[in-house]
GROMACS .gro file of C-alpha atoms in nm:
model
  508
    1UNK     CA    1   8.474   8.084  12.816
    2UNK     CA    2   8.113   7.974  12.767
    3UNK     CA    3   7.999   8.333  12.786
    4UNK     CA    4   8.245   8.441  12.519
    5UNK     CA    5   8.143   8.156  12.290
    6UNK     CA    6   7.778   8.243  12.339
    7UNK     CA    7   7.845   8.606  12.255
    8UNK     CA    8   8.030   8.504  11.938
    9UNK     CA    9   7.738   8.283  11.830
   10UNK     CA   10   7.489   8.562  11.895
   11UNK     CA   11   7.697   8.808  11.696
   12UNK     CA   12   7.737   8.566  11.406
   13UNK     CA   13   7.363   8.496  11.408
   14UNK     CA   14   7.288   8.870  11.413
   15UNK     CA   15   7.526   8.934  11.121
   16UNK     CA   16   7.364   8.656  10.919
   17UNK     CA   17   7.016   8.785  10.999
   18UNK     CA   18   7.119   9.142  10.913
   19UNK     CA   19   7.252   9.036  10.575
   20UNK     CA   20   6.937   8.842  10.495
   21UNK     CA   21   6.707   9.130  10.593
   22UNK     CA   22   6.915   9.371  10.385
   23UNK     CA   23   6.862   9.171  10.067
   24UNK     CA   24   6.491   9.147  10.140
   25UNK     CA   25   6.481   9.526  10.161
   26UNK     CA   26   6.547   9.531   9.787
   27UNK     CA   27   6.190   9.411   9.728
   28UNK     CA   28   6.080   9.772   9.776
   29UNK     CA   29   6.229   9.859   9.434
   30UNK     CA   30   6.154   9.736   9.086
   31UNK     CA   31   6.392   9.956   8.886
   32UNK     CA   32   6.769   9.966   8.910
   33UNK     CA   33   6.990  10.246   8.784
   34UNK     CA   34   7.359  10.150   8.782
   35UNK     CA   35   7.574  10.460   8.771
   36UNK     CA   36   7.847  10.490   8.512
   37UNK     CA   37   8.192  10.406   8.645
   38UNK     CA   38   8.432  10.670   8.510
   39UNK     CA   39   8.811  10.665   8.556
   40UNK     CA   40   9.060  10.950   8.565
   41UNK     CA   41   9.209  10.846   8.232
   42UNK     CA   42   8.868  10.896   8.069
   43UNK     CA   43   8.780  10.528   8.057
   44UNK     CA   44   8.420  10.429   8.125
   45UNK     CA   45   8.352  10.100   8.303
   46UNK     CA   46   8.696   9.978   8.195
   47UNK     CA   47   8.666   9.649   8.384
   48UNK     CA   48   8.296   9.586   8.306
   49UNK     CA   49   8.186   9.620   8.670
   50UNK     CA   50   7.881   9.839   8.602
   51UNK     CA   51   7.761   9.634   8.304
   52UNK     CA   52   7.809   9.306   8.493
   53UNK     CA   53   7.617   9.444   8.791
   54UNK     CA   54   7.333   9.560   8.564
   55UNK     CA   55   7.312   9.216   8.402
   56UNK     CA   56   7.311   9.047   8.742
   57UNK     CA   57   7.029   9.264   8.875
   58UNK     CA   58   6.829   9.218   8.555
   59UNK     CA   59   6.853   8.842   8.599
   60UNK     CA   60   6.721   8.889   8.954
   61UNK     CA   61   6.409   9.062   8.819
   62UNK     CA   62   6.492   9.433   8.817
   63UNK     CA   63   6.407   9.662   8.526
   64UNK     CA   64   6.739   9.824   8.434
   65UNK     CA   65   6.726  10.196   8.355
   66UNK     CA   66   6.974  10.344   8.110
   67UNK     CA   67   7.110  10.698   8.083
   68UNK     CA   68   6.835  10.810   7.843
   69UNK     CA   69   6.594  10.937   8.108
   70UNK     CA   70   6.345  11.065   7.851
   71UNK     CA   71   6.268  10.703   7.756
   72UNK     CA   72   6.230  10.572   8.110
   73UNK     CA   73   5.895  10.409   8.190
   74UNK     CA   74   5.649  10.662   8.327
   75UNK     CA   75   5.629  10.470   8.655
   76UNK     CA   76   5.999  10.534   8.715
   77UNK     CA   77   5.965  10.900   8.620
   78UNK     CA   78   5.670  10.958   8.851
   79UNK     CA   79   5.799  10.764   9.150
   80UNK     CA   80   6.180  10.772   9.176
   81UNK     CA   81   6.150  10.595   9.510
   82UNK     CA   82   6.088  10.272   9.318
   83UNK     CA   83   6.440  10.309   9.173
   84UNK     CA   84   6.739  10.137   9.331
   85UNK     CA   85   7.047  10.354   9.278
   86UNK     CA   86   7.355  10.134   9.247
   87UNK     CA   87   7.720  10.236   9.267
   88UNK     CA   88   7.995   9.980   9.209
   89UNK     CA   89   8.365  10.066   9.196
   90UNK     CA   90   8.716   9.941   9.262
   91UNK     CA   91   8.858  10.213   9.488
   92UNK     CA   92   9.113   9.967   9.615
   93UNK     CA   93   9.337   9.772   9.375
   94UNK     CA   94   9.244   9.458   9.562
   95UNK     CA   95   8.874   9.512   9.633
   96UNK     CA   96   8.540   9.589   9.471
   97UNK     CA   97   8.284   9.794   9.661
   98UNK     CA   98   7.908   9.812   9.599
   99UNK     CA   99   7.631  10.011   9.761
  100UNK     CA  100   7.261  10.055   9.701
  101UNK     CA  101   7.084  10.381   9.788
  102UNK     CA  102   6.719  10.481   9.795
  103UNK     CA  103   6.557  10.802   9.664
  104UNK     CA  104   6.651  10.983   9.984
  105UNK     CA  105   7.019  10.903   9.944
  106UNK     CA  106   7.014  10.653  10.232
  107UNK     CA  107   7.235  10.346  10.199
  108UNK     CA  108   7.017  10.038  10.223
  109UNK     CA  109   7.283   9.779  10.135
  110UNK     CA  110   7.657   9.780  10.090
  111UNK     CA  111   7.930   9.519  10.064
  112UNK     CA  112   8.284   9.468   9.944
  113UNK     CA  113   8.497   9.169   9.848
  114UNK     CA  114   8.828   9.076   9.692
  115UNK     CA  115   8.928   8.792   9.468
  116UNK     CA  116   9.123   8.501   9.597
  117UNK     CA  117   9.438   8.406   9.406
  118UNK     CA  118   9.503   8.760   9.284
  119UNK     CA  119   9.679   8.771   8.945
  120UNK     CA  120   9.800   9.026   8.692
  121UNK     CA  121   9.471   9.025   8.496
  122UNK     CA  122   9.284   9.307   8.672
  123UNK     CA  123   8.960   9.261   8.475
  124UNK     CA  124   8.949   8.897   8.585
  125UNK     CA  125   9.041   8.987   8.944
  126UNK     CA  126   8.765   9.249   8.974
  127UNK     CA  127   8.512   9.022   8.806
  128UNK     CA  128   8.583   8.747   9.060
  129UNK     CA  129   8.564   9.004   9.341
  130UNK     CA  130   8.218   9.104   9.219
  131UNK     CA  131   8.116   8.737   9.204
  132UNK     CA  132   8.205   8.708   9.573
  133UNK     CA  133   7.972   8.998   9.650
  134UNK     CA  134   7.694   8.840   9.445
  135UNK     CA  135   7.715   8.523   9.657
  136UNK     CA  136   7.507   8.711   9.914
  137UNK     CA  137   7.226   8.712   9.656
  138UNK     CA  138   7.255   8.345   9.567
  139UNK     CA  139   6.892   8.265   9.645
  140UNK     CA  140   6.749   8.615   9.595
  141UNK     CA  141   6.477   8.688   9.339
  142UNK     CA  142   6.292   9.019   9.328
  143UNK     CA  143   5.941   9.010   9.470
  144UNK     CA  144   5.835   9.373   9.432
  145UNK     CA  145   5.628   9.500   9.724
  146UNK     CA  146   5.507   9.858   9.679
  147UNK     CA  147   5.400   9.879  10.044
  148UNK     CA  148   5.771   9.871  10.136
  149UNK     CA  149   5.867  10.148   9.893
  150UNK     CA  150   5.972  10.477  10.055
  151UNK     CA  151   5.705  10.744  10.024
  152UNK     CA  152   5.782  11.077   9.862
  153UNK     CA  153   5.645  11.375  10.051
  154UNK     CA  154   5.538  11.608   9.771
  155UNK     CA  155   5.488  11.979   9.831
  156UNK     CA  156   5.128  12.082   9.894
  157UNK     CA  157   4.943  12.252   9.607
  158UNK     CA  158   4.608  12.427   9.602
  159UNK     CA  159   4.305  12.195   9.593
  160UNK     CA  160   3.993  12.333   9.422
  161UNK     CA  161   3.737  12.053   9.421
  162UNK     CA  162   3.663  12.131   9.054
  163UNK     CA  163   3.572  11.852   8.810
  164UNK     CA  164   3.521  11.842   8.434
  165UNK     CA  165   3.146  11.869   8.491
  166UNK     CA  166   3.169  12.183   8.707
  167UNK     CA  167   3.416  12.346   8.469
  168UNK     CA  168   3.201  12.281   8.161
  169UNK     CA  169   2.908  12.438   8.343
  170UNK     CA  170   3.126  12.743   8.413
  171UNK     CA  171   3.244  12.762   8.049
  172UNK     CA  172   2.889  12.732   7.916
  173UNK     CA  173   2.759  13.020   8.127
  174UNK     CA  174   3.035  13.282   8.121
  175UNK     CA  175   3.213  13.510   7.876
  176UNK     CA  176   3.557  13.354   7.845
  177UNK     CA  177   3.909  13.465   7.778
  178UNK     CA  178   4.096  13.281   7.498
  179UNK     CA  179   4.297  13.078   7.749
  180UNK     CA  180   3.993  12.944   7.936
  181UNK     CA  181   3.884  12.591   7.847
  182UNK     CA  182   3.971  12.223   7.874
  183UNK     CA  183   4.301  12.102   7.726
  184UNK     CA  184   4.484  11.777   7.663
  185UNK     CA  185   4.860  11.752   7.653
  186UNK     CA  186   5.008  11.692   7.309
  187UNK     CA  187   5.185  11.358   7.354
  188UNK     CA  188   5.563  11.387   7.338
  189UNK     CA  189   5.854  11.207   7.510
  190UNK     CA  190   5.896  11.491   7.761
  191UNK     CA  191   5.529  11.542   7.838
  192UNK     CA  192   5.307  11.299   8.030
  193UNK     CA  193   4.932  11.277   7.974
  194UNK     CA  194   4.737  11.556   8.139
  195UNK     CA  195   4.387  11.688   8.093
  196UNK     CA  196   4.355  12.030   8.252
  197UNK     CA  197   4.084  12.291   8.283
  198UNK     CA  198   4.180  12.659   8.287
  199UNK     CA  199   3.948  12.916   8.441
  200UNK     CA  200   3.973  13.267   8.579
  201UNK     CA  201   4.050  13.317   8.947
  202UNK     CA  202   4.057  13.681   9.054
  203UNK     CA  203   4.310  13.855   8.827
  204UNK     CA  204   4.482  13.530   8.719
  205UNK     CA  205   4.394  13.201   8.552
  206UNK     CA  206   4.446  12.862   8.714
  207UNK     CA  207   4.504  12.524   8.548
  208UNK     CA  208   4.322  12.244   8.729
  209UNK     CA  209   4.404  11.875   8.691
  210UNK     CA  210   4.114  11.674   8.545
  211UNK     CA  211   4.309  11.362   8.441
  212UNK     CA  212   4.667  11.240   8.479
  213UNK     CA  213   4.861  10.921   8.412
  214UNK     CA  214   4.800  10.630   8.645
  215UNK     CA  215   5.133  10.666   8.827
  216UNK     CA  216   5.127  11.044   8.848
  217UNK     CA  217   5.116  11.207   9.193
  218UNK     CA  218   4.862  11.457   9.054
  219UNK     CA  219   4.497  11.420   9.158
  220UNK     CA  220   4.176  11.562   9.017
  221UNK     CA  221   4.105  11.914   9.136
  222UNK     CA  222   4.465  12.011   9.218
  223UNK     CA  223   4.607  12.333   9.071
  224UNK     CA  224   4.879  12.259   8.816
  225UNK     CA  225   4.963  12.618   8.716
  226UNK     CA  226   4.888  12.987   8.754
  227UNK     CA  227   4.880  13.217   8.449
  228UNK     CA  228   4.916  13.592   8.496
  229UNK     CA  229   4.828  13.814   8.195
  230UNK     CA  230   5.108  14.030   8.056
  231UNK     CA  231   5.096  14.353   7.857
  232UNK     CA  232   5.083  14.142   7.538
  233UNK     CA  233   4.760  13.974   7.438
  234UNK     CA  234   4.754  13.594   7.493
  235UNK     CA  235   5.101  13.598   7.656
  236UNK     CA  236   5.121  13.495   8.022
  237UNK     CA  237   5.374  13.489   8.304
  238UNK     CA  238   5.338  13.136   8.437
  239UNK     CA  239   5.403  12.944   8.757
  240UNK     CA  240   5.397  12.579   8.652
  241UNK     CA  241   5.420  12.290   8.898
  242UNK     CA  242   5.642  12.012   8.768
  243UNK     CA  243   5.584  11.636   8.800
  244UNK     CA  244   5.727  11.642   9.154
  245UNK     CA  245   5.507  11.943   9.243
  246UNK     CA  246   5.793  12.189   9.268
  247UNK     CA  247   5.723  12.526   9.106
  248UNK     CA  248   5.886  12.653   8.788
  249UNK     CA  249   5.863  13.010   8.661
  250UNK     CA  250   5.817  13.039   8.285
  251UNK     CA  251   5.597  13.187   8.010
  252UNK     CA  252   5.296  13.060   7.818
  253UNK     CA  253   5.140  13.169   7.490
  254UNK     CA  254   4.803  13.107   7.326
  255UNK     CA  255   4.829  13.036   6.954
  256UNK     CA  256   4.536  13.051   6.712
  257UNK     CA  257   4.288  13.013   6.996
  258UNK     CA  258   4.346  12.637   7.014
  259UNK     CA  259   4.705  12.570   7.121
  260UNK     CA  260   4.863  12.658   7.455
  261UNK     CA  261   5.242  12.655   7.441
  262UNK     CA  262   5.454  12.656   7.760
  263UNK     CA  263   5.831  12.710   7.754
  264UNK     CA  264   6.074  12.493   7.954
  265UNK     CA  265   6.452  12.491   7.981
  266UNK     CA  266   6.655  12.171   8.003
  267UNK     CA  267   6.882  12.237   8.306
  268UNK     CA  268   7.160  12.020   8.162
  269UNK     CA  269   7.168  12.111   7.794
  270UNK     CA  270   7.019  12.463   7.838
  271UNK     CA  271   6.801  12.391   7.536
  272UNK     CA  272   6.448  12.530   7.529
  273UNK     CA  273   6.144  12.321   7.449
  274UNK     CA  274   5.777  12.401   7.406
  275UNK     CA  275   5.519  12.173   7.569
  276UNK     CA  276   5.187  12.195   7.389
  277UNK     CA  277   4.829  12.159   7.509
  278UNK     CA  278   4.539  12.137   7.264
  279UNK     CA  279   4.206  12.297   7.353
  280UNK     CA  280   3.925  12.042   7.353
  281UNK     CA  281   3.638  12.249   7.499
  282UNK     CA  282   3.481  12.490   7.419
  283UNK     CA  283   3.560  12.467   7.048
  284UNK     CA  284   3.831  12.724   6.975
  285UNK     CA  285   3.746  12.958   6.690
  286UNK     CA  286   4.081  13.094   6.580
  287UNK     CA  287   3.879  13.385   6.433
  288UNK     CA  288   3.900  13.756   6.506
  289UNK     CA  289   3.676  13.822   6.805
  290UNK     CA  290   3.591  14.124   7.012
  291UNK     CA  291   3.391  14.170   7.328
  292UNK     CA  292   3.025  14.164   7.239
  293UNK     CA  293   2.805  14.466   7.223
  294UNK     CA  294   2.460  14.474   7.070
  295UNK     CA  295   2.576  14.536   6.711
  296UNK     CA  296   2.944  14.438   6.730
  297UNK     CA  297   3.096  14.168   6.513
  298UNK     CA  298   3.217  13.880   6.730
  299UNK     CA  299   3.353  13.655   6.454
  300UNK     CA  300   3.388  13.616   6.080
  301UNK     CA  301   3.445  13.311   5.867
  302UNK     CA  302   3.370  13.149   5.536
  303UNK     CA  303   3.107  12.904   5.413
  304UNK     CA  304   2.970  12.747   5.096
  305UNK     CA  305   2.634  12.655   4.949
  306UNK     CA  306   2.519  12.295   5.001
  307UNK     CA  307   2.165  12.313   4.877
  308UNK     CA  308   2.007  12.547   4.620
  309UNK     CA  309   1.739  12.637   4.878
  310UNK     CA  310   1.999  12.816   5.086
  311UNK     CA  311   2.166  12.562   5.318
  312UNK     CA  312   2.529  12.652   5.392
  313UNK     CA  313   2.818  12.452   5.540
  314UNK     CA  314   3.083  12.603   5.768
  315UNK     CA  315   3.281  12.528   6.086
  316UNK     CA  316   3.086  12.502   6.412
  317UNK     CA  317   3.336  12.732   6.583
  318UNK     CA  318   3.261  13.014   6.335
  319UNK     CA  319   2.901  13.045   6.463
  320UNK     CA  320   2.971  12.962   6.826
  321UNK     CA  321   2.758  13.175   7.066
  322UNK     CA  322   2.605  13.361   6.771
  323UNK     CA  323   2.319  13.600   6.848
  324UNK     CA  324   2.279  13.699   6.483
  325UNK     CA  325   2.426  13.559   6.159
  326UNK     CA  326   2.461  13.735   5.827
  327UNK     CA  327   2.559  13.573   5.496
  328UNK     CA  328   2.721  13.783   5.223
  329UNK     CA  329   2.718  13.638   4.870
  330UNK     CA  330   2.880  13.815   4.574
  331UNK     CA  331   2.834  13.729   4.209
  332UNK     CA  332   2.816  13.903   3.872
  333UNK     CA  333   2.478  14.054   3.965
  334UNK     CA  334   2.610  14.219   4.280
  335UNK     CA  335   2.640  14.175   4.656
  336UNK     CA  336   2.357  14.036   4.867
  337UNK     CA  337   2.341  14.012   5.246
  338UNK     CA  338   2.099  13.764   5.403
  339UNK     CA  339   1.998  13.666   5.755
  340UNK     CA  340   2.063  13.305   5.852
  341UNK     CA  341   2.019  13.062   6.138
  342UNK     CA  342   2.193  12.746   6.258
  343UNK     CA  343   2.022  12.426   6.143
  344UNK     CA  344   2.260  12.167   6.291
  345UNK     CA  345   2.593  12.173   6.470
  346UNK     CA  346   2.845  11.893   6.524
  347UNK     CA  347   3.080  12.059   6.773
  348UNK     CA  348   3.287  11.745   6.820
  349UNK     CA  349   3.386  11.745   6.452
  350UNK     CA  350   3.356  12.124   6.408
  351UNK     CA  351   3.089  12.124   6.135
  352UNK     CA  352   2.771  12.334   6.117
  353UNK     CA  353   2.487  12.371   5.870
  354UNK     CA  354   2.317  12.710   5.835
  355UNK     CA  355   1.999  12.810   5.654
  356UNK     CA  356   1.926  13.144   5.489
  357UNK     CA  357   1.602  13.274   5.643
  358UNK     CA  358   1.577  13.605   5.458
  359UNK     CA  359   1.256  13.656   5.260
  360UNK     CA  360   1.438  13.832   4.976
  361UNK     CA  361   1.654  13.526   4.907
  362UNK     CA  362   1.587  13.343   4.578
  363UNK     CA  363   1.700  12.988   4.511
  364UNK     CA  364   2.027  12.900   4.339
  365UNK     CA  365   2.048  12.708   4.016
  366UNK     CA  366   2.190  12.356   4.036
  367UNK     CA  367   2.530  12.352   4.201
  368UNK     CA  368   2.832  12.280   3.977
  369UNK     CA  369   3.009  12.062   4.231
  370UNK     CA  370   2.943  11.751   4.437
  371UNK     CA  371   3.065  11.647   4.783
  372UNK     CA  372   3.342  11.394   4.730
  373UNK     CA  373   3.506  11.164   4.985
  374UNK     CA  374   3.782  11.051   4.751
  375UNK     CA  375   4.122  11.216   4.743
  376UNK     CA  376   4.488  11.119   4.720
  377UNK     CA  377   4.796  11.243   4.902
  378UNK     CA  378   4.974  11.483   4.668
  379UNK     CA  379   4.654  11.589   4.490
  380UNK     CA  380   4.624  11.957   4.399
  381UNK     CA  381   4.359  12.141   4.602
  382UNK     CA  382   4.247  12.500   4.656
  383UNK     CA  383   4.014  12.705   4.869
  384UNK     CA  384   3.811  13.021   4.827
  385UNK     CA  385   3.741  13.226   5.138
  386UNK     CA  386   3.745  13.555   5.324
  387UNK     CA  387   4.054  13.567   5.546
  388UNK     CA  388   4.109  13.866   5.776
  389UNK     CA  389   3.844  14.060   5.586
  390UNK     CA  390   3.868  14.358   5.824
  391UNK     CA  391   4.233  14.396   5.718
  392UNK     CA  392   4.266  14.226   5.380
  393UNK     CA  393   3.930  14.343   5.245
  394UNK     CA  394   3.590  14.185   5.183
  395UNK     CA  395   3.670  14.037   4.843
  396UNK     CA  396   3.725  13.660   4.827
  397UNK     CA  397   4.080  13.521   4.828
  398UNK     CA  398   4.205  13.206   4.652
  399UNK     CA  399   4.484  12.986   4.790
  400UNK     CA  400   4.608  12.655   4.654
  401UNK     CA  401   4.839  12.370   4.755
  402UNK     CA  402   4.832  11.993   4.790
  403UNK     CA  403   4.697  11.729   5.027
  404UNK     CA  404   5.002  11.657   5.244
  405UNK     CA  405   4.851  11.381   5.457
  406UNK     CA  406   4.524  11.193   5.506
  407UNK     CA  407   4.542  11.261   5.880
  408UNK     CA  408   4.577  11.565   6.103
  409UNK     CA  409   4.754  11.640   6.432
  410UNK     CA  410   4.850  11.318   6.612
  411UNK     CA  411   4.716  11.122   6.311
  412UNK     CA  412   4.360  11.247   6.366
  413UNK     CA  413   4.162  11.067   6.092
  414UNK     CA  414   3.897  11.343   6.078
  415UNK     CA  415   4.133  11.582   5.903
  416UNK     CA  416   4.345  11.629   5.595
  417UNK     CA  417   4.677  11.806   5.635
  418UNK     CA  418   4.709  12.054   5.350
  419UNK     CA  419   4.973  12.299   5.228
  420UNK     CA  420   4.706  12.555   5.133
  421UNK     CA  421   4.784  12.880   5.323
  422UNK     CA  422   4.510  12.968   5.572
  423UNK     CA  423   4.441  13.271   5.789
  424UNK     CA  424   4.172  13.351   6.046
  425UNK     CA  425   3.856  13.394   5.843
  426UNK     CA  426   3.932  13.104   5.607
  427UNK     CA  427   3.766  12.873   5.860
  428UNK     CA  428   3.453  12.713   5.717
  429UNK     CA  429   3.552  12.760   5.354
  430UNK     CA  430   3.536  12.480   5.096
  431UNK     CA  431   3.841  12.274   5.005
  432UNK     CA  432   3.809  12.192   4.635
  433UNK     CA  433   3.991  11.916   4.446
  434UNK     CA  434   4.121  11.930   4.088
  435UNK     CA  435   3.770  11.869   3.949
  436UNK     CA  436   3.618  12.152   4.150
  437UNK     CA  437   3.439  11.916   4.389
  438UNK     CA  438   3.433  11.976   4.766
  439UNK     CA  439   3.644  11.732   4.966
  440UNK     CA  440   3.651  11.916   5.299
  441UNK     CA  441   3.613  12.230   5.508
  442UNK     CA  442   3.921  12.440   5.587
  443UNK     CA  443   3.940  12.461   5.964
  444UNK     CA  444   4.274  12.540   6.130
  445UNK     CA  445   4.642  12.613   6.090
  446UNK     CA  446   4.954  12.509   6.280
  447UNK     CA  447   5.158  12.801   6.408
  448UNK     CA  448   5.534  12.753   6.446
  449UNK     CA  449   5.549  12.949   6.771
  450UNK     CA  450   5.312  12.699   6.927
  451UNK     CA  451   5.542  12.404   6.870
  452UNK     CA  452   5.876  12.578   6.906
  453UNK     CA  453   5.996  12.535   6.549
  454UNK     CA  454   5.960  12.693   6.208
  455UNK     CA  455   5.645  12.572   6.028
  456UNK     CA  456   5.532  12.662   5.677
  457UNK     CA  457   5.191  12.588   5.525
  458UNK     CA  458   5.087  12.316   5.768
  459UNK     CA  459   4.710  12.352   5.781
  460UNK     CA  460   4.408  12.129   5.824
  461UNK     CA  461   4.065  12.063   5.675
  462UNK     CA  462   3.772  11.861   5.810
  463UNK     CA  463   3.694  11.574   5.574
  464UNK     CA  464   3.373  11.597   5.372
  465UNK     CA  465   3.236  11.278   5.532
  466UNK     CA  466   3.140  11.479   5.839
  467UNK     CA  467   2.943  11.725   5.624
  468UNK     CA  468   2.759  11.436   5.461
  469UNK     CA  469   2.676  11.293   5.804
  470UNK     CA  470   2.486  11.612   5.891
  471UNK     CA  471   2.313  11.633   5.554
  472UNK     CA  472   2.172  11.284   5.610
  473UNK     CA  473   2.001  11.412   5.924
  474UNK     CA  474   1.802  11.666   5.720
  475UNK     CA  475   1.569  11.480   5.480
  476UNK     CA  476   1.465  11.801   5.302
  477UNK     CA  477   1.823  11.889   5.206
  478UNK     CA  478   1.949  11.755   4.874
  479UNK     CA  479   2.312  11.650   4.859
  480UNK     CA  480   2.469  11.829   4.560
  481UNK     CA  481   2.544  11.592   4.273
  482UNK     CA  482   2.739  11.840   4.060
  483UNK     CA  483   2.829  11.801   3.696
  484UNK     CA  484   3.142  11.771   3.486
  485UNK     CA  485   3.142  12.131   3.362
  486UNK     CA  486   3.461  12.220   3.552
  487UNK     CA  487   3.660  11.909   3.459
  488UNK     CA  488   3.978  11.996   3.272
  489UNK     CA  489   3.939  12.371   3.330
  490UNK     CA  490   4.236  12.564   3.469
  491UNK     CA  491   4.223  12.720   3.815
  492UNK     CA  492   4.114  13.067   3.708
  493UNK     CA  493   3.821  12.926   3.510
  494UNK     CA  494   3.712  12.714   3.807
  495UNK     CA  495   3.730  13.015   4.039
  496UNK     CA  496   3.511  13.227   3.810
  497UNK     CA  497   3.230  12.977   3.864
  498UNK     CA  498   3.288  12.855   4.220
  499UNK     CA  499   3.326  13.200   4.380
  500UNK     CA  500   2.951  13.251   4.332
  501UNK     CA  501   2.880  12.971   4.582
  502UNK     CA  502   3.122  13.076   4.857
  503UNK     CA  503   3.003  13.322   5.120
  504UNK     CA  504   3.131  13.550   5.394
  505UNK     CA  505   2.978  13.466   5.733
  506UNK     CA  506   2.951  13.748   5.987
  507UNK     CA  507   2.853  13.663   6.344
  508UNK     CA  508   2.718  13.913   6.599
   0.00000   0.00000   0.00000
């Protein structure tokens, strides 16, 4: 009899200890996802069991995750093993069952209970049954301990050892394909923060992680994707490694030399989305470029006169890697082509100042416009430039619109968003306001294919403040003060005057 009593006490002690250790195991998790309880009649959580369980766990210190996975905290997205998966149901008419599972599907805690004094109010009966289960947690409060969290074994990806420094050295010393460069992810609910570098590897291009979010499993130097060129220019067959490092076959497209768009399919809704990456380095030109030969044109763009002695403003990307620069100026007298050189470049803000070096150049008269930093959203603006001159011709083109916003992509304060239509070759041209004064430099356009939706006349201009910053660094250059001769004139009268100060830039 003593032996039996001893065995009973040992068993009871073991059961008590087991229950206590099971609740302590919950400290390995800081998120809780309570599954929806759906009934055959179509009812959802008819007796409030799931919602009551979620409230209980929240009061114990868990962060409760809802069904909108796109708005989950990034920590939960990156490490699902910090999530406690909870299922509560009333399979029996007299009992409530609950079980907690980890990311591997293993049950780490389960229990069941029934209500005493069963009555005809089922919602009350099940609620009291759940209360009996919760008694096991009477003194429990979450003390999250990451060291106890199950570890995900991610698939192995290629490790390169590349860093941002080594990649920039490669980019600075090699002829590059459009896709090569350093990119940042365009922030969106579906897309975490990544900085990647893309470089050629044999007959493909690889994307290398340079930065990732704090909780991401991705580390510097790991290969995030492989891009294989297709028969279409700037269109790539792509093997992309997802957040959990599993591979996904898709396609990628370069748009305007500055945006990389990658297509993904939502497995549930079957809807397509386009994740975008913006090129940060080297500065993307968006101009028509060919492989260089001694006398071949590598880029064209537009520019405008800043100083009557022959200083010209344009985009830095227009004259990137220039061996020779020619300036073409047309006026009533005729067409003149001059040699020029780069005076200053601000690659970060995409502004450059050039100087005509040709001995046959004669100075301009005083310029009819000034550089203005004042503008209003909705103000009428226009540009004069030389878009796609190899196709559309070498004569200047005029386009007008309005200032749509005082900021650019992702509220970039360096840019205006404008509705003025732009094409490759417009880059570097002046953006004039209603008085004929320069308020910016036309620089880039947003292509609908790059963002997966129809886009019309969404373009950008660098604000004039960044031109003025460079002028201040050159004491011999006079900032144009303009005059009021164009005030009140209609557009065609302004163009007749201003076209004489806008130039075609040809880079070899």
